[in-house]
Structures are given as C-alpha cells and as structure tokens.
Amino acid sequence: MFVSFASASKRLFTVSAVALLMLLLAACGSNAGNKVDGASSAQSTRAASTEAAAAQPAATEEQAAVRIYKDVMGREVELPSNPQRIVAHYYASEMVALGFPMVGTNFLNAKAVLGEEKLQGIADVSGEGVSTNLEKVLALEPDLIIVPNFLDAVEFEELSKIAPTVVMDYSGDIFSRLRTLSEIVGKPEQAEDWIKKYEAKSEEKRELLKPVVAAGGTASAFVVHIDGKLYIYGQQRLGPTMYDALGFKAPEKVAELFKDSKDLWKEISLEALPDLAGDHIFLILQDDNEDAVKGTEEIMNGPVWKNIPAVKNGHAYVVGKRWSFNDPLTLDWLLDEMTYELLAKQ
C-alpha cells in the first residue's frame, strides 16, 4: 500500500511525542520515589562503560601481537600470536627440547632421536623423499608450519596455502636453530633457558675430563658413509661436544681443512687419515647400512688404522650412528655418552 511522505512524517511525530511523554513521567516518578536508585543506576552505567573500555584494548593487543617475520628465503610471513598446532618438518628434536606444541613432523629422522614414546600423538607428515605430504599436513589443520630450506620453493608456496609457513636454514648451528624457532613461536626465553642448562652441564663434564684433555688435547671424528667413502666431520657434527663443551682442540690440519668452511664434513682418502687423527678419535659406525659397515671394517682391519697413535694408545672409539646426528637432544645426550667413553678407557 502506498503511504505518502507527509503521512509517514505525521505518524513518526506522534510516536516520538508519546515516547518522550512516557520518558518524562518515568523520570519524574524515579526522582520522586528514590534518588539513591538513580545514583546506583548511574554508577552501573559508568561501570559498564569502564568494562567496555577495558575490553577494547585487549582486542587491540591481540591485533598488535600478530608479527611479520622475514624467513631465510626473504619471504615475509604473518605469524600467529600464540600457535598451538605446529607442523615442524625436520625440527622435531628442537620442538621437544623447547616444549612447543607440535602436531606433525617427519618420522624419517625423528624416530631415531625421539623414539616411539615421545612421538605419541604426533602425526607423520613425511612425503616422497624429503618433502612433506600436503594432504597429511592439511588434515592436521595447523596454525603454523616450519620447514627446512632444502625443500623445493614450490612446496613452500603450497604449504603457505594451508597455514603461515616459515622456512629455516637447516645448516645453521644448533643454538641458532633453537633461537630462531623460539623467535618464530614468540617465546625467545625458551631457547635461552635450554642453552643456559646445556652450558651448565657442559661445564660440569669439562671439569670431569680435565685430566683427560690435559694428557691429550686434540680430537677428531670420522665416518664411513653409505657410499662406502671415508669422511671427516667439521665443527657441526661432534665438534660442539669435542671442542666447545669438553675442551679438546682440533688437530692443526683439521682446522686448516675447515678454515672458512661451513661444510658439515669432507671426504678424505685413507692415506690422509693419520695426519687428521687427533690424540682421541671417534669413528662412527653406520650399522644399518651394509656398504658403510663393510667400509668401516676394512679400515679398522687395515694397517693405516692400526698404526695411528690414538689407536695404539687405546684412544680410538667406535661409536653408534646417533653420534652423527645434529640436533639439540642428541647434543645434550652426547655430553653424557662422550664423557663416559673417554673416562672408560683411562
């Protein structure tokens, strides 16, 4: 039905006048009846306003907590303020060491460090080769994904469609990785707490081994890899334990070999082994690979190995595969294991 503008205005005026009259009557009745009620009502109104004002900054703080982080690939990632469902591909040990909530990782290397028990409730997101399985990651509904920089760039972008994805430098030292992870998650104090405890434990072990280090101050570590070739480890593998924590020095020729190099290891010839051997040498046995086992046995049964002074003095240690791992839980574990091995042969 058509209603004219004038008619509508007249009705609106009438309704407004009635409403105003009722408000005036109610106000008069309230003032005449009880002035205390009016004051109480005003206080309630002010309290409600105060609560509303207090609630407003909380939302602002939450918005401010969202951070922009530039990862190792130069990608700017908007990070959640308090991630609770993190997929950490290849960083399981770091996540457990720092106590961060992890819902998925790759079991390829995590099992060897954490075992089945510590992986309970965590999903395996391993894909083909070193990649993730995108469908498995998607099913976990993560709020943050952390991956190493050796994956393909295409995979970074695919993962970013699922959740904010940060790429980390996998070749960095353990302490740098811990600090970077803590910064990404928004809890930098966690890394510093772990490092502080580790350094205290290192000092304790160094005191125990002072007589051993004084009697023979150099050490080096080797491995026969799955390709059957002989390699020497640099600073990243066993180096943090041998040199930084326990106080050994690298033999002069080992220091020269890795000068200005970030290589985790370098291939060497069997003939070069005596020149690179320290007063104490560690030979890692990759006992789950036939070629590695065969190559290690050939070296140990040959004349080059048997004539090395460290071998003759009983200061050569054949150790298990985990000694070659490069993660914080293994780093902490090695303080106990290496100290035990060294003291056992004194």
PDB file of N, CA, C and O in Angstrom, residues 183-246:
ATOM      1  N   GLU A 183      62.030 -17.566  18.409  1.00  0.00           N
ATOM      2  CA  GLU A 183      61.582 -16.266  17.909  1.00  0.00           C
ATOM      3  C   GLU A 183      60.331 -16.420  17.052  1.00  0.00           C
ATOM      4  O   GLU A 183      59.391 -15.626  17.156  1.00  0.00           O
ATOM      5  N   ILE A 184      60.301 -17.442  16.215  1.00  0.00           N
ATOM      6  CA  ILE A 184      59.147 -17.680  15.346  1.00  0.00           C
ATOM      7  C   ILE A 184      57.891 -17.961  16.171  1.00  0.00           C
ATOM      8  O   ILE A 184      56.817 -17.433  15.893  1.00  0.00           O
ATOM      9  N   VAL A 185      58.044 -18.786  17.189  1.00  0.00           N
ATOM     10  CA  VAL A 185      56.899 -19.154  18.032  1.00  0.00           C
ATOM     11  C   VAL A 185      56.503 -17.998  18.957  1.00  0.00           C
ATOM     12  O   VAL A 185      55.377 -17.935  19.442  1.00  0.00           O
ATOM     13  N   GLY A 186      57.423 -17.077  19.177  1.00  0.00           N
ATOM     14  CA  GLY A 186      57.108 -15.926  20.031  1.00  0.00           C
ATOM     15  C   GLY A 186      57.487 -16.116  21.479  1.00  0.00           C
ATOM     16  O   GLY A 186      56.997 -15.398  22.355  1.00  0.00           O
ATOM     17  N   LYS A 187      58.409 -17.064  21.756  1.00  0.00           N
ATOM     18  CA  LYS A 187      58.840 -17.312  23.130  1.00  0.00           C
ATOM     19  C   LYS A 187      60.366 -17.442  23.171  1.00  0.00           C
ATOM     20  O   LYS A 187      60.910 -18.524  23.395  1.00  0.00           O
ATOM     21  N   PRO A 188      61.076 -16.335  22.949  1.00  0.00           N
ATOM     22  CA  PRO A 188      62.539 -16.387  22.875  1.00  0.00           C
ATOM     23  C   PRO A 188      63.209 -16.863  24.152  1.00  0.00           C
ATOM     24  O   PRO A 188      64.326 -17.384  24.123  1.00  0.00           O
ATOM     25  N   GLU A 189      62.534 -16.707  25.285  1.00  0.00           N
ATOM     26  CA  GLU A 189      63.125 -17.118  26.556  1.00  0.00           C
ATOM     27  C   GLU A 189      63.325 -18.629  26.641  1.00  0.00           C
ATOM     28  O   GLU A 189      64.191 -19.121  27.379  1.00  0.00           O
ATOM     29  N   GLN A 190      62.518 -19.390  25.880  1.00  0.00           N
ATOM     30  CA  GLN A 190      62.633 -20.847  25.931  1.00  0.00           C
ATOM     31  C   GLN A 190      63.993 -21.319  25.443  1.00  0.00           C
ATOM     32  O   GLN A 190      64.603 -22.216  26.024  1.00  0.00           O
ATOM     33  N   ALA A 191      64.475 -20.726  24.371  1.00  0.00           N
ATOM     34  CA  ALA A 191      65.791 -21.104  23.844  1.00  0.00           C
ATOM     35  C   ALA A 191      66.889 -20.741  24.830  1.00  0.00           C
ATOM     36  O   ALA A 191      67.814 -21.529  25.076  1.00  0.00           O
ATOM     37  N   GLU A 192      66.801 -19.557  25.399  1.00  0.00           N
ATOM     38  CA  GLU A 192      67.848 -19.122  26.328  1.00  0.00           C
ATOM     39  C   GLU A 192      67.892 -20.006  27.565  1.00  0.00           C
ATOM     40  O   GLU A 192      68.973 -20.297  28.083  1.00  0.00           O
ATOM     41  N   ASP A 193      66.737 -20.456  28.039  1.00  0.00           N
ATOM     42  CA  ASP A 193      66.693 -21.364  29.197  1.00  0.00           C
ATOM     43  C   ASP A 193      67.376 -22.683  28.867  1.00  0.00           C
ATOM     44  O   ASP A 193      68.154 -23.211  29.673  1.00  0.00           O
ATOM     45  N   TRP A 194      67.081 -23.235  27.676  1.00  0.00           N
ATOM     46  CA  TRP A 194      67.682 -24.520  27.287  1.00  0.00           C
ATOM     47  C   TRP A 194      69.191 -24.387  27.158  1.00  0.00           C
ATOM     48  O   TRP A 194      69.948 -25.232  27.653  1.00  0.00           O
ATOM     49  N   ILE A 195      69.648 -23.337  26.516  1.00  0.00           N
ATOM     50  CA  ILE A 195      71.080 -23.122  26.292  1.00  0.00           C
ATOM     51  C   ILE A 195      71.807 -22.931  27.630  1.00  0.00           C
ATOM     52  O   ILE A 195      72.913 -23.450  27.836  1.00  0.00           O
ATOM     53  N   LYS A 196      71.178 -22.225  28.533  1.00  0.00           N
ATOM     54  CA  LYS A 196      71.778 -22.000  29.860  1.00  0.00           C
ATOM     55  C   LYS A 196      71.974 -23.325  30.594  1.00  0.00           C
ATOM     56  O   LYS A 196      73.038 -23.576  31.193  1.00  0.00           O
ATOM     57  N   LYS A 197      70.986 -24.200  30.542  1.00  0.00           N
ATOM     58  CA  LYS A 197      71.099 -25.514  31.199  1.00  0.00           C
ATOM     59  C   LYS A 197      72.165 -26.367  30.532  1.00  0.00           C
ATOM     60  O   LYS A 197      72.922 -27.076  31.196  1.00  0.00           O
ATOM     61  N   TYR A 198      72.215 -26.300  29.200  1.00  0.00           N
ATOM     62  CA  TYR A 198      73.216 -27.074  28.468  1.00  0.00           C
ATOM     63  C   TYR A 198      74.626 -26.602  28.826  1.00  0.00           C
ATOM     64  O   TYR A 198      75.529 -27.419  29.038  1.00  0.00           O
ATOM     65  N   GLU A 199      74.827 -25.303  28.903  1.00  0.00           N
ATOM     66  CA  GLU A 199      76.145 -24.769  29.218  1.00  0.00           C
ATOM     67  C   GLU A 199      76.574 -25.154  30.634  1.00  0.00           C
ATOM     68  O   GLU A 199      77.761 -25.418  30.875  1.00  0.00           O
ATOM     69  N   ALA A 200      75.630 -25.201  31.551  1.00  0.00           N
ATOM     70  CA  ALA A 200      75.941 -25.617  32.919  1.00  0.00           C
ATOM     71  C   ALA A 200      76.372 -27.084  32.951  1.00  0.00           C
ATOM     72  O   ALA A 200      77.329 -27.452  33.646  1.00  0.00           O
ATOM     73  N   LYS A 201      75.688 -27.905  32.180  1.00  0.00           N
ATOM     74  CA  LYS A 201      76.042 -29.321  32.101  1.00  0.00           C
ATOM     75  C   LYS A 201      77.400 -29.502  31.425  1.00  0.00           C
ATOM     76  O   LYS A 201      78.206 -30.348  31.834  1.00  0.00           O
ATOM     77  N   SER A 202      77.675 -28.714  30.405  1.00  0.00           N
ATOM     78  CA  SER A 202      78.965 -28.764  29.710  1.00  0.00           C
ATOM     79  C   SER A 202      80.114 -28.459  30.668  1.00  0.00           C
ATOM     80  O   SER A 202      81.154 -29.128  30.650  1.00  0.00           O
ATOM     81  N   GLU A 203      79.920 -27.449  31.488  1.00  0.00           N
ATOM     82  CA  GLU A 203      80.957 -27.065  32.448  1.00  0.00           C
ATOM     83  C   GLU A 203      81.240 -28.195  33.434  1.00  0.00           C
ATOM     84  O   GLU A 203      82.397 -28.472  33.785  1.00  0.00           O
ATOM     85  N   GLU A 204      80.182 -28.854  33.845  1.00  0.00           N
ATOM     86  CA  GLU A 204      80.319 -29.984  34.776  1.00  0.00           C
ATOM     87  C   GLU A 204      81.128 -31.127  34.144  1.00  0.00           C
ATOM     88  O   GLU A 204      82.042 -31.684  34.774  1.00  0.00           O
ATOM     89  N   LYS A 205      80.814 -31.451  32.886  1.00  0.00           N
ATOM     90  CA  LYS A 205      81.523 -32.531  32.197  1.00  0.00           C
ATOM     91  C   LYS A 205      82.975 -32.149  31.891  1.00  0.00           C
ATOM     92  O   LYS A 205      83.877 -32.986  31.944  1.00  0.00           O
ATOM     93  N   ARG A 206      83.185 -30.885  31.586  1.00  0.00           N
ATOM     94  CA  ARG A 206      84.542 -30.407  31.282  1.00  0.00           C
ATOM     95  C   ARG A 206      85.450 -30.542  32.502  1.00  0.00           C
ATOM     96  O   ARG A 206      86.621 -30.887  32.373  1.00  0.00           O
ATOM     97  N   GLU A 207      84.893 -30.294  33.667  1.00  0.00           N
ATOM     98  CA  GLU A 207      85.662 -30.446  34.902  1.00  0.00           C
ATOM     99  C   GLU A 207      86.073 -31.903  35.100  1.00  0.00           C
ATOM    100  O   GLU A 207      87.209 -32.196  35.499  1.00  0.00           O
ATOM    101  N   LEU A 208      85.150 -32.823  34.827  1.00  0.00           N
ATOM    102  CA  LEU A 208      85.445 -34.253  34.963  1.00  0.00           C
ATOM    103  C   LEU A 208      86.563 -34.698  34.037  1.00  0.00           C
ATOM    104  O   LEU A 208      87.364 -35.570  34.378  1.00  0.00           O
ATOM    105  N   LEU A 209      86.612 -34.094  32.832  1.00  0.00           N
ATOM    106  CA  LEU A 209      87.552 -34.536  31.804  1.00  0.00           C
ATOM    107  C   LEU A 209      88.840 -33.723  31.743  1.00  0.00           C
ATOM    108  O   LEU A 209      89.659 -33.948  30.841  1.00  0.00           O
ATOM    109  N   LYS A 210      89.047 -32.833  32.661  1.00  0.00           N
ATOM    110  CA  LYS A 210      90.260 -32.014  32.639  1.00  0.00           C
ATOM    111  C   LYS A 210      91.535 -32.856  32.567  1.00  0.00           C
ATOM    112  O   LYS A 210      92.440 -32.555  31.772  1.00  0.00           O
ATOM    113  N   PRO A 211      91.660 -33.923  33.360  1.00  0.00           N
ATOM    114  CA  PRO A 211      92.884 -34.731  33.286  1.00  0.00           C
ATOM    115  C   PRO A 211      93.058 -35.402  31.917  1.00  0.00           C
ATOM    116  O   PRO A 211      94.172 -35.527  31.417  1.00  0.00           O
ATOM    117  N   VAL A 212      91.936 -35.832  31.306  1.00  0.00           N
ATOM    118  CA  VAL A 212      91.985 -36.492  30.004  1.00  0.00           C
ATOM    119  C   VAL A 212      92.419 -35.514  28.920  1.00  0.00           C
ATOM    120  O   VAL A 212      93.272 -35.813  28.088  1.00  0.00           O
ATOM    121  N   VAL A 213      91.828 -34.322  28.933  1.00  0.00           N
ATOM    122  CA  VAL A 213      92.151 -33.312  27.929  1.00  0.00           C
ATOM    123  C   VAL A 213      93.591 -32.845  28.086  1.00  0.00           C
ATOM    124  O   VAL A 213      94.312 -32.632  27.098  1.00  0.00           O
ATOM    125  N   ALA A 214      94.040 -32.713  29.330  1.00  0.00           N
ATOM    126  CA  ALA A 214      95.407 -32.261  29.582  1.00  0.00           C
ATOM    127  C   ALA A 214      96.421 -33.273  29.066  1.00  0.00           C
ATOM    128  O   ALA A 214      97.481 -32.909  28.545  1.00  0.00           O
ATOM    129  N   ALA A 215      96.091 -34.565  29.178  1.00  0.00           N
ATOM    130  CA  ALA A 215      97.017 -35.612  28.739  1.00  0.00           C
ATOM    131  C   ALA A 215      97.067 -35.735  27.219  1.00  0.00           C
ATOM    132  O   ALA A 215      98.079 -36.173  26.661  1.00  0.00           O
ATOM    133  N   GLY A 216      95.991 -35.405  26.548  1.00  0.00           N
ATOM    134  CA  GLY A 216      95.943 -35.458  25.079  1.00  0.00           C
ATOM    135  C   GLY A 216      94.917 -34.464  24.599  1.00  0.00           C
ATOM    136  O   GLY A 216      93.707 -34.706  24.683  1.00  0.00           O
ATOM    137  N   GLY A 217      95.366 -33.337  24.098  1.00  0.00           N
ATOM    138  CA  GLY A 217      94.465 -32.215  23.905  1.00  0.00           C
ATOM    139  C   GLY A 217      93.732 -32.114  22.596  1.00  0.00           C
ATOM    140  O   GLY A 217      92.961 -31.179  22.408  1.00  0.00           O
ATOM    141  N   THR A 218      93.942 -33.049  21.637  1.00  0.00           N
ATOM    142  CA  THR A 218      93.252 -32.925  20.354  1.00  0.00           C
ATOM    143  C   THR A 218      92.306 -34.102  20.125  1.00  0.00           C
ATOM    144  O   THR A 218      92.504 -35.194  20.664  1.00  0.00           O
ATOM    145  N   ALA A 219      91.295 -33.857  19.308  1.00  0.00           N
ATOM    146  CA  ALA A 219      90.324 -34.910  18.981  1.00  0.00           C
ATOM    147  C   ALA A 219      89.761 -34.660  17.593  1.00  0.00           C
ATOM    148  O   ALA A 219      89.688 -33.511  17.136  1.00  0.00           O
ATOM    149  N   SER A 220      89.361 -35.712  16.907  1.00  0.00           N
ATOM    150  CA  SER A 220      88.719 -35.608  15.594  1.00  0.00           C
ATOM    151  C   SER A 220      87.765 -36.777  15.409  1.00  0.00           C
ATOM    152  O   SER A 220      87.855 -37.791  16.108  1.00  0.00           O
ATOM    153  N   ALA A 221      86.836 -36.616  14.464  1.00  0.00           N
ATOM    154  CA  ALA A 221      85.790 -37.628  14.268  1.00  0.00           C
ATOM    155  C   ALA A 221      85.626 -37.949  12.794  1.00  0.00           C
ATOM    156  O   ALA A 221      85.701 -37.061  11.937  1.00  0.00           O
ATOM    157  N   PHE A 222      85.362 -39.228  12.502  1.00  0.00           N
ATOM    158  CA  PHE A 222      85.276 -39.722  11.132  1.00  0.00           C
ATOM    159  C   PHE A 222      84.062 -40.640  10.978  1.00  0.00           C
ATOM    160  O   PHE A 222      83.535 -41.159  11.956  1.00  0.00           O
ATOM    161  N   VAL A 223      83.670 -40.841   9.727  1.00  0.00           N
ATOM    162  CA  VAL A 223      82.577 -41.756   9.436  1.00  0.00           C
ATOM    163  C   VAL A 223      82.764 -42.339   8.039  1.00  0.00           C
ATOM    164  O   VAL A 223      83.256 -41.650   7.133  1.00  0.00           O
ATOM    165  N   VAL A 224      82.413 -43.606   7.897  1.00  0.00           N
ATOM    166  CA  VAL A 224      82.294 -44.203   6.562  1.00  0.00           C
ATOM    167  C   VAL A 224      80.821 -44.111   6.205  1.00  0.00           C
ATOM    168  O   VAL A 224      79.968 -44.713   6.863  1.00  0.00           O
ATOM    169  N   HIS A 225      80.524 -43.332   5.181  1.00  0.00           N
ATOM    170  CA  HIS A 225      79.136 -43.057   4.827  1.00  0.00           C
ATOM    171  C   HIS A 225      78.546 -44.230   4.033  1.00  0.00           C
ATOM    172  O   HIS A 225      79.239 -45.200   3.706  1.00  0.00           O
ATOM    173  N   ILE A 226      77.255 -44.103   3.702  1.00  0.00           N
ATOM    174  CA  ILE A 226      76.574 -45.192   2.990  1.00  0.00           C
ATOM    175  C   ILE A 226      77.111 -45.387   1.578  1.00  0.00           C
ATOM    176  O   ILE A 226      76.834 -46.401   0.948  1.00  0.00           O
ATOM    177  N   ASP A 227      77.884 -44.413   1.097  1.00  0.00           N
ATOM    178  CA  ASP A 227      78.509 -44.583  -0.220  1.00  0.00           C
ATOM    179  C   ASP A 227      79.833 -45.337  -0.128  1.00  0.00           C
ATOM    180  O   ASP A 227      80.527 -45.524  -1.128  1.00  0.00           O
ATOM    181  N   GLY A 228      80.194 -45.758   1.100  1.00  0.00           N
ATOM    182  CA  GLY A 228      81.421 -46.515   1.302  1.00  0.00           C
ATOM    183  C   GLY A 228      82.667 -45.660   1.403  1.00  0.00           C
ATOM    184  O   GLY A 228      83.777 -46.183   1.547  1.00  0.00           O
ATOM    185  N   LYS A 229      82.508 -44.324   1.328  1.00  0.00           N
ATOM    186  CA  LYS A 229      83.666 -43.427   1.365  1.00  0.00           C
ATOM    187  C   LYS A 229      83.906 -42.903   2.786  1.00  0.00           C
ATOM    188  O   LYS A 229      82.989 -42.849   3.607  1.00  0.00           O
ATOM    189  N   LEU A 230      85.145 -42.485   3.025  1.00  0.00           N
ATOM    190  CA  LEU A 230      85.552 -42.005   4.344  1.00  0.00           C
ATOM    191  C   LEU A 230      85.428 -40.483   4.406  1.00  0.00           C
ATOM    192  O   LEU A 230      85.881 -39.775   3.501  1.00  0.00           O
ATOM    193  N   TYR A 231      84.835 -39.984   5.492  1.00  0.00           N
ATOM    194  CA  TYR A 231      84.650 -38.540   5.675  1.00  0.00           C
ATOM    195  C   TYR A 231      85.145 -38.129   7.055  1.00  0.00           C
ATOM    196  O   TYR A 231      85.115 -38.920   8.011  1.00  0.00           O
ATOM    197  N   ILE A 232      85.575 -36.874   7.158  1.00  0.00           N
ATOM    198  CA  ILE A 232      85.907 -36.288   8.459  1.00  0.00           C
ATOM    199  C   ILE A 232      84.878 -35.210   8.766  1.00  0.00           C
ATOM    200  O   ILE A 232      84.458 -34.458   7.877  1.00  0.00           O
ATOM    201  N   TYR A 233      84.466 -35.145  10.017  1.00  0.00           N
ATOM    202  CA  TYR A 233      83.459 -34.170  10.429  1.00  0.00           C
ATOM    203  C   TYR A 233      84.098 -32.825  10.759  1.00  0.00           C
ATOM    204  O   TYR A 233      85.218 -32.758  11.295  1.00  0.00           O
ATOM    205  N   GLY A 234      83.342 -31.770  10.477  1.00  0.00           N
ATOM    206  CA  GLY A 234      83.772 -30.427  10.824  1.00  0.00           C
ATOM    207  C   GLY A 234      83.212 -30.004  12.165  1.00  0.00           C
ATOM    208  O   GLY A 234      82.943 -30.838  13.038  1.00  0.00           O
ATOM    209  N   GLN A 235      82.979 -28.722  12.309  1.00  0.00           N
ATOM    210  CA  GLN A 235      82.551 -28.160  13.587  1.00  0.00           C
ATOM    211  C   GLN A 235      81.138 -28.576  13.975  1.00  0.00           C
ATOM    212  O   GLN A 235      80.824 -28.720  15.159  1.00  0.00           O
ATOM    213  N   GLN A 236      80.265 -28.809  13.007  1.00  0.00           N
ATOM    214  CA  GLN A 236      78.859 -29.030  13.309  1.00  0.00           C
ATOM    215  C   GLN A 236      78.562 -30.400  13.907  1.00  0.00           C
ATOM    216  O   GLN A 236      77.639 -30.546  14.692  1.00  0.00           O
ATOM    217  N   ARG A 237      79.264 -31.414  13.492  1.00  0.00           N
ATOM    218  CA  ARG A 237      78.983 -32.773  13.972  1.00  0.00           C
ATOM    219  C   ARG A 237      80.063 -33.222  14.948  1.00  0.00           C
ATOM    220  O   ARG A 237      81.219 -33.345  14.576  1.00  0.00           O
ATOM    221  N   LEU A 238      79.708 -33.458  16.170  1.00  0.00           N
ATOM    222  CA  LEU A 238      80.597 -33.820  17.270  1.00  0.00           C
ATOM    223  C   LEU A 238      81.493 -32.671  17.702  1.00  0.00           C
ATOM    224  O   LEU A 238      81.974 -32.648  18.828  1.00  0.00           O
ATOM    225  N   GLY A 239      81.724 -31.718  16.799  1.00  0.00           N
ATOM    226  CA  GLY A 239      82.547 -30.564  17.138  1.00  0.00           C
ATOM    227  C   GLY A 239      82.045 -29.797  18.350  1.00  0.00           C
ATOM    228  O   GLY A 239      82.839 -29.456  19.243  1.00  0.00           O
ATOM    229  N   PRO A 240      80.738 -29.478  18.424  1.00  0.00           N
ATOM    230  CA  PRO A 240      80.253 -28.752  19.596  1.00  0.00           C
ATOM    231  C   PRO A 240      80.530 -29.491  20.907  1.00  0.00           C
ATOM    232  O   PRO A 240      80.731 -28.847  21.946  1.00  0.00           O
ATOM    233  N   THR A 241      80.549 -30.815  20.870  1.00  0.00           N
ATOM    234  CA  THR A 241      80.817 -31.585  22.091  1.00  0.00           C
ATOM    235  C   THR A 241      82.313 -31.694  22.342  1.00  0.00           C
ATOM    236  O   THR A 241      82.792 -31.405  23.444  1.00  0.00           O
ATOM    237  N   MET A 242      83.070 -32.111  21.308  1.00  0.00           N
ATOM    238  CA  MET A 242      84.515 -32.301  21.484  1.00  0.00           C
ATOM    239  C   MET A 242      85.224 -31.000  21.836  1.00  0.00           C
ATOM    240  O   MET A 242      86.020 -30.939  22.775  1.00  0.00           O
ATOM    241  N   TYR A 243      84.947 -29.970  21.061  1.00  0.00           N
ATOM    242  CA  TYR A 243      85.718 -28.731  21.158  1.00  0.00           C
ATOM    243  C   TYR A 243      85.096 -27.705  22.085  1.00  0.00           C
ATOM    244  O   TYR A 243      85.744 -27.213  23.020  1.00  0.00           O
ATOM    245  N   ASP A 244      83.841 -27.351  21.833  1.00  0.00           N
ATOM    246  CA  ASP A 244      83.210 -26.274  22.594  1.00  0.00           C
ATOM    247  C   ASP A 244      82.889 -26.681  24.029  1.00  0.00           C
ATOM    248  O   ASP A 244      83.124 -25.913  24.965  1.00  0.00           O
ATOM    249  N   ALA A 245      82.332 -27.875  24.190  1.00  0.00           N
ATOM    250  CA  ALA A 245      81.877 -28.286  25.521  1.00  0.00           C
ATOM    251  C   ALA A 245      82.989 -28.893  26.370  1.00  0.00           C
ATOM    252  O   ALA A 245      83.176 -28.501  27.517  1.00  0.00           O
ATOM    253  N   LEU A 246      83.750 -29.835  25.795  1.00  0.00           N
ATOM    254  CA  LEU A 246      84.699 -30.609  26.602  1.00  0.00           C
ATOM    255  C   LEU A 246      86.124 -30.075  26.565  1.00  0.00           C
ATOM    256  O   LEU A 246      86.954 -30.492  27.373  1.00  0.00           O
TER     257      LEU A 246
END
